[in-house]
Amino acid sequence: MEVRRTVPVKLDVADSDADLLHETIAEFLWASNYVVDHAWRGEYKTTSKAQLQRETYTKVRSQTRLQANLVQNARNKAADAIQSVVARWKRGDYAGRPHFSAPTLVYDKRCATFNDDHATLSTVEGRITADYILPNERRTTPHSAYLFNDDYEVTGAELHYRDGEFYLHIRTKADVEAEMSDEGNDGHSTVLGVDLGIENTAVTSTGRFWSGSELNHWHREFEKRRGSLQQRGTRAAHETIQSVGHTETGRYEQFLHTVSKGLVAEAVENDCRIIAFENLTGIRERMPRAKKFHAWAFRRLFEYVSYKAEVEGISVEQVNPQYTSQRCSKCGFTHRGNRPSSNGQDVFECLKCGYSLHADYNAAKNIGLKHLRSTQKSSDGGAPVGVRLNRGTLNVSGEYSPASDGQNGSPRESPRL
């Protein structure tokens, strides 16, 4: 059985080479979107990679400067996205036509070479060399555990550009025996549950709250400003709308970066090796007041936490959110009446045992517990041992174990962001 790990590595790239990477990313995204548009024609969507290769390869090659293998990777990226959409349709979920805009580029070993301290990457004008910026400390990191571990084979990478820097997310794989030997004898981990919402962007099972008031405030303000500019209808107003859009996105991303750093820091502080989120598929349908903006913010937050957590050797997972808002995290009684709409959706009161707490805090504990139970194995299987709370843990049976000082804390409000 194979295990796979991804190691993010920051790159040191010369200015001239950075320009080539930007050009290559732009043409790669064009190629991916061209394949999507081609596959989307007609009533039935084309999902076959072989068919898409036959029908789009020549056109993409003639319209771009991409190397043949990068053209194939763009086709694969498009086909995977379309297959995902069709799978959601079969489940009865809504999904629209994919469109790629995030500055990313997929490499495999045919168009990139991965060394101990640098990588050579194909661009629209030959290959460039990008040096790795690695941790100075000689401690256990994902780099030493996977990238420089002979048991792990590098299979490819995805280039990302964010916050003015290039990062290479290098993919590795190994057999399960090698993985188990690296993790020690017990292999046990603790889970940090995270609930996402509108009033509170994120709440953890340790009782840490990140208020969504600032995020929602700026969203309302930018919507008003865009509406006012659209009414003018002038070219200057249109250009200003574009400028406002960049400012808006930057402000949101800064907020989400802050929250993601806090979530990873909370996991590190509480010795959690897993961060569990609810599955984001269909989240707008589950949150009646959620807008498209909120779904975007939740996905972006998940992405930020994922790559920040990887650096700390923390896994980020998603669980089925069913009943996490209706289940009592103390006694397990599940009923819609535990969270009636009349209480403003912020207080959970169990109809059976009377347990009362903030509804989002209750859901975060249930999300952690749900992941714990879904991965529970035999004693030698390396399963997580508990859900981390403010003071203590929940085991797989939902039994509370206090911290060593015996004190049970209460939810903590994070400083306003």
XYZ file of N, CA and C in Angstrom, residues 287-399:
339
model
N -25.457 26.151 4.885
C -25.504 27.430 5.591
C -26.415 28.368 4.804
N -27.672 28.480 5.184
C -28.633 29.280 4.404
C -28.192 30.721 4.174
N -27.468 31.310 5.114
C -27.069 32.716 4.972
C -25.716 32.875 4.278
N -25.090 31.762 3.931
C -23.777 31.837 3.289
C -23.913 32.274 1.838
N -22.977 33.106 1.408
C -22.934 33.566 0.029
C -21.787 32.871 -0.694
N -21.722 33.110 -1.989
C -20.623 32.558 -2.781
C -19.285 33.016 -2.207
N -19.251 34.247 -1.711
C -18.047 34.796 -1.094
C -17.586 33.948 0.083
N -18.517 33.514 0.933
C -18.154 32.727 2.102
C -17.583 31.367 1.692
N -18.200 30.744 0.689
C -17.681 29.456 0.213
C -16.256 29.619 -0.304
N -16.010 30.716 -1.030
C -14.646 30.997 -1.517
C -13.689 31.165 -0.342
N -14.111 31.935 0.671
C -13.248 32.192 1.828
C -12.922 30.906 2.579
N -13.902 30.029 2.739
C -13.659 28.768 3.442
C -12.672 27.893 2.673
N -12.847 27.829 1.341
C -11.906 27.034 0.537
C -10.495 27.601 0.610
N -10.396 28.934 0.523
C -9.074 29.553 0.579
C -8.434 29.336 1.955
N -9.230 29.441 3.026
C -8.702 29.201 4.363
C -8.193 27.776 4.493
N -8.951 26.819 3.966
C -8.521 25.419 4.005
C -7.190 25.244 3.274
N -7.048 25.889 2.118
C -5.794 25.802 1.361
C -4.636 26.390 2.160
N -4.859 27.547 2.771
C -3.794 28.189 3.542
C -3.371 27.326 4.726
N -4.366 26.778 5.432
C -4.035 25.917 6.573
C -3.283 24.681 6.092
N -3.680 24.132 4.950
C -3.068 22.899 4.449
C -1.585 23.067 4.209
N -1.188 24.117 3.492
C 0.232 24.221 3.190
C 1.041 24.742 4.374
N 0.424 25.517 5.256
C 1.140 25.929 6.468
C 1.314 24.745 7.425
N 0.304 23.882 7.486
C 0.366 22.715 8.373
C 1.401 21.707 7.885
N 1.557 21.595 6.574
C 2.526 20.651 6.024
C 3.932 20.950 6.539
N 4.254 22.223 6.664
C 5.583 22.609 7.146
C 5.817 22.104 8.561
N 4.745 22.002 9.345
C 4.843 21.541 10.728
C 4.635 20.029 10.837
N 4.470 19.350 9.721
C 4.231 17.911 9.757
C 2.839 17.555 10.228
N 1.870 18.469 10.046
C 0.489 18.251 10.490
C -0.383 17.935 9.286
N -1.212 16.916 9.410
C -2.127 16.528 8.342
C -3.433 17.307 8.469
N -4.011 17.704 7.334
C -5.280 18.433 7.320
C -6.303 17.583 6.575
N -7.409 17.276 7.236
C -8.400 16.354 6.683
C -9.781 16.999 6.685
N -10.712 16.365 5.954
C -12.103 16.795 5.950
C -12.996 15.619 6.340
N -14.071 15.913 7.066
C -15.005 14.874 7.492
C -16.412 15.247 7.065
N -17.282 14.249 7.000
C -18.693 14.469 6.698
C -19.319 15.297 7.826
N -19.891 16.466 7.509
C -20.412 17.342 8.569
C -21.796 16.974 9.074
N -22.374 15.881 8.577
C -23.755 15.533 8.933
C -23.941 15.413 10.439
N -24.904 16.137 10.954
C -25.336 16.115 12.360
C -24.320 16.716 13.337
N -23.217 17.282 12.871
C -22.243 17.855 13.818
C -22.820 19.064 14.547
N -23.814 19.737 13.958
C -24.419 20.894 14.627
C -25.572 20.497 15.531
N -26.098 19.260 15.376
C -27.255 18.819 16.153
C -26.883 17.844 17.267
N -25.666 17.320 17.223
C -25.243 16.311 18.197
C -24.649 16.963 19.439
N -24.988 16.440 20.594
C -24.411 16.917 21.852
C -23.020 16.306 22.006
N -22.013 17.148 22.129
C -20.643 16.644 22.241
C -20.357 16.045 23.613
N -21.308 16.166 24.542
C -21.120 15.596 25.878
C -21.767 14.221 26.000
N -23.059 14.106 25.633
C -23.757 12.832 25.825
C -24.037 12.103 24.510
N -23.879 12.771 23.373
C -24.084 12.135 22.084
C -25.501 12.194 21.557
N -26.456 12.758 22.332
C -27.841 12.824 21.875
C -27.935 13.765 20.678
N -28.569 13.300 19.605
C -28.668 14.075 18.369
C -30.121 14.391 18.073
N -30.412 15.704 17.949
C -31.783 16.126 17.667
C -31.745 17.555 17.136
N -32.594 17.819 16.145
C -32.641 19.165 15.575
C -32.993 20.212 16.621
N -33.807 19.816 17.601
C -34.212 20.751 18.636
C -33.097 21.170 19.563
N -31.946 20.481 19.534
C -30.809 20.903 20.356
C -30.278 22.269 19.935
N -30.566 22.628 18.682
C -30.084 23.916 18.175
C -31.219 24.615 17.433
N -32.235 25.075 18.161
C -33.390 25.700 17.511
C -33.014 27.034 16.882
N -33.685 27.356 15.773
C -33.384 28.614 15.075
C -33.739 29.826 15.912
N -34.610 29.656 16.904
C -35.044 30.792 17.710
C -33.960 31.324 18.625
N -32.902 30.541 18.834
C -31.865 31.032 19.748
C -30.749 31.782 19.025
N -30.961 32.116 17.735
C -29.963 32.879 17.008
C -28.814 32.044 16.495
N -28.921 30.729 16.610
C -27.930 29.802 16.065
C -26.574 29.885 16.765
N -26.492 30.488 17.955
C -25.188 30.574 18.619
C -25.146 29.824 19.944
N -26.274 29.282 20.394
C -26.303 28.544 21.649
C -26.822 27.132 21.395
N -26.076 26.149 21.900
C -26.492 24.748 21.807
C -26.962 24.310 23.188
N -28.175 23.748 23.255
C -28.716 23.251 24.522
C -29.257 21.846 24.288
N -28.624 20.859 24.909
C -29.027 19.474 24.716
C -30.359 19.208 25.413
N -31.316 18.679 24.664
C -32.637 18.381 25.219
C -32.602 17.210 26.189
N -31.554 16.391 26.113
C -31.483 15.201 26.960
C -30.736 15.469 28.262
N -29.492 15.986 28.157
C -28.682 16.151 29.371
C -28.592 17.592 29.847
N -29.102 18.547 29.052
C -29.086 19.944 29.456
C -27.769 20.662 29.217
N -26.796 19.992 28.610
C -25.493 20.611 28.353
C -25.678 21.827 27.455
N -25.117 22.968 27.849
C -25.276 24.211 27.112
C -23.911 24.834 26.853
N -23.675 25.235 25.603
C -22.417 25.880 25.230
C -22.609 26.549 23.889
N -21.594 27.262 23.440
C -21.680 27.917 22.138
C -21.827 26.853 21.050
N -22.757 27.077 20.131
C -23.075 26.067 19.116
C -21.874 25.758 18.222
N -21.084 26.764 17.873
C -19.933 26.525 17.010
C -18.848 25.732 17.730
N -18.701 25.991 19.020
C -17.733 25.243 19.826
C -18.151 23.778 19.924
N -19.439 23.555 20.116
C -19.960 22.193 20.162
C -19.699 21.474 18.830
N -19.947 22.175 17.707
C -19.747 21.565 16.393
C -18.282 21.241 16.149
N -17.381 22.113 16.599
C -15.944 21.865 16.409
C -15.516 20.597 17.136
N -16.038 20.402 18.341
C -15.705 19.176 19.074
C -16.257 17.945 18.350
N -17.457 18.068 17.811
C -18.047 16.940 17.081
C -17.279 16.620 15.800
N -16.772 17.650 15.125
C -15.989 17.420 13.905
C -14.710 16.651 14.247
N -14.038 17.058 15.312
C -12.847 16.323 15.735
C -13.171 14.890 16.115
N -14.273 14.707 16.834
C -14.670 13.369 17.267
C -15.069 12.500 16.073
N -15.690 13.118 15.079
C -16.100 12.349 13.898
C -14.874 11.841 13.140
N -13.846 12.682 13.027
C -12.616 12.218 12.380
C -11.970 11.114 13.200
N -11.963 11.280 14.509
C -11.379 10.277 15.393
C -12.032 8.919 15.173
N -13.351 8.903 15.111
C -14.070 7.639 14.957
C -13.914 7.062 13.552
N -13.811 7.935 12.546
C -13.687 7.429 11.177
C -12.338 6.785 10.927
N -11.331 7.136 11.726
C -9.988 6.586 11.514
C -9.572 5.624 12.616
N -10.507 5.307 13.524
C -10.157 4.425 14.628
C -9.777 3.036 14.108
N -8.645 2.544 14.575
C -8.149 1.247 14.133
C -7.811 0.390 15.355
N -7.187 -0.703 15.103
C -6.716 -1.541 16.198
C -5.585 -0.845 16.926
N -5.176 -1.383 18.059
C -4.193 -0.724 18.915
C -2.875 -0.512 18.234
N -2.551 -1.314 17.215
C -1.283 -1.151 16.524
C -1.473 -0.485 15.172
N -2.625 0.165 14.948
C -2.901 0.743 13.646
C -2.539 2.195 13.508
N -2.052 2.836 14.556
C -1.633 4.214 14.436
C -2.771 5.203 14.377
N -3.867 4.959 15.092
C -5.012 5.851 15.044
C -4.818 7.018 15.995
N -5.514 8.158 15.731
C -5.502 9.249 16.692
C -6.067 8.786 18.026
N -5.597 9.383 19.127
C -6.029 8.922 20.437
C -7.048 9.839 21.088
N -7.256 11.028 20.574
C -8.211 11.904 21.215
C -8.422 13.193 20.450
N -9.528 13.884 20.786
C -9.816 15.210 20.256
C -9.364 16.216 21.293
N -8.526 17.154 20.901
C -7.999 18.127 21.847
C -9.055 19.170 22.174
N -9.296 19.357 23.479
C -10.194 20.388 23.971
C -9.374 21.483 24.642
N -10.085 22.467 25.213
C -9.384 23.555 25.880
C -8.516 23.026 27.015
N -9.096 22.158 27.828
C -8.343 21.545 28.925
C -8.652 20.067 28.944
N -7.896 19.270 28.189
C -8.107 17.843 28.173
C -8.430 17.316 26.789
N -8.945 16.085 26.734
C -9.254 15.448 25.453
C -10.533 14.640 25.549
N -11.138 14.363 24.361
C -12.216 13.393 24.229
C -11.643 12.157 23.565
N -11.982 10.968 24.098
C -11.538 9.754 23.416
C -12.602 9.320 22.427
N -12.369 8.198 21.746
C -13.265 7.762 20.684
C -14.662 7.447 21.197
N -14.804 7.159 22.481
C -16.114 6.884 23.071
C -16.817 8.148 23.535
N -16.167 9.306 23.331
C -16.746 10.558 23.768
C -16.522 10.844 25.232
N -15.620 10.105 25.888
C -15.346 10.301 27.306
C -14.287 11.384 27.492
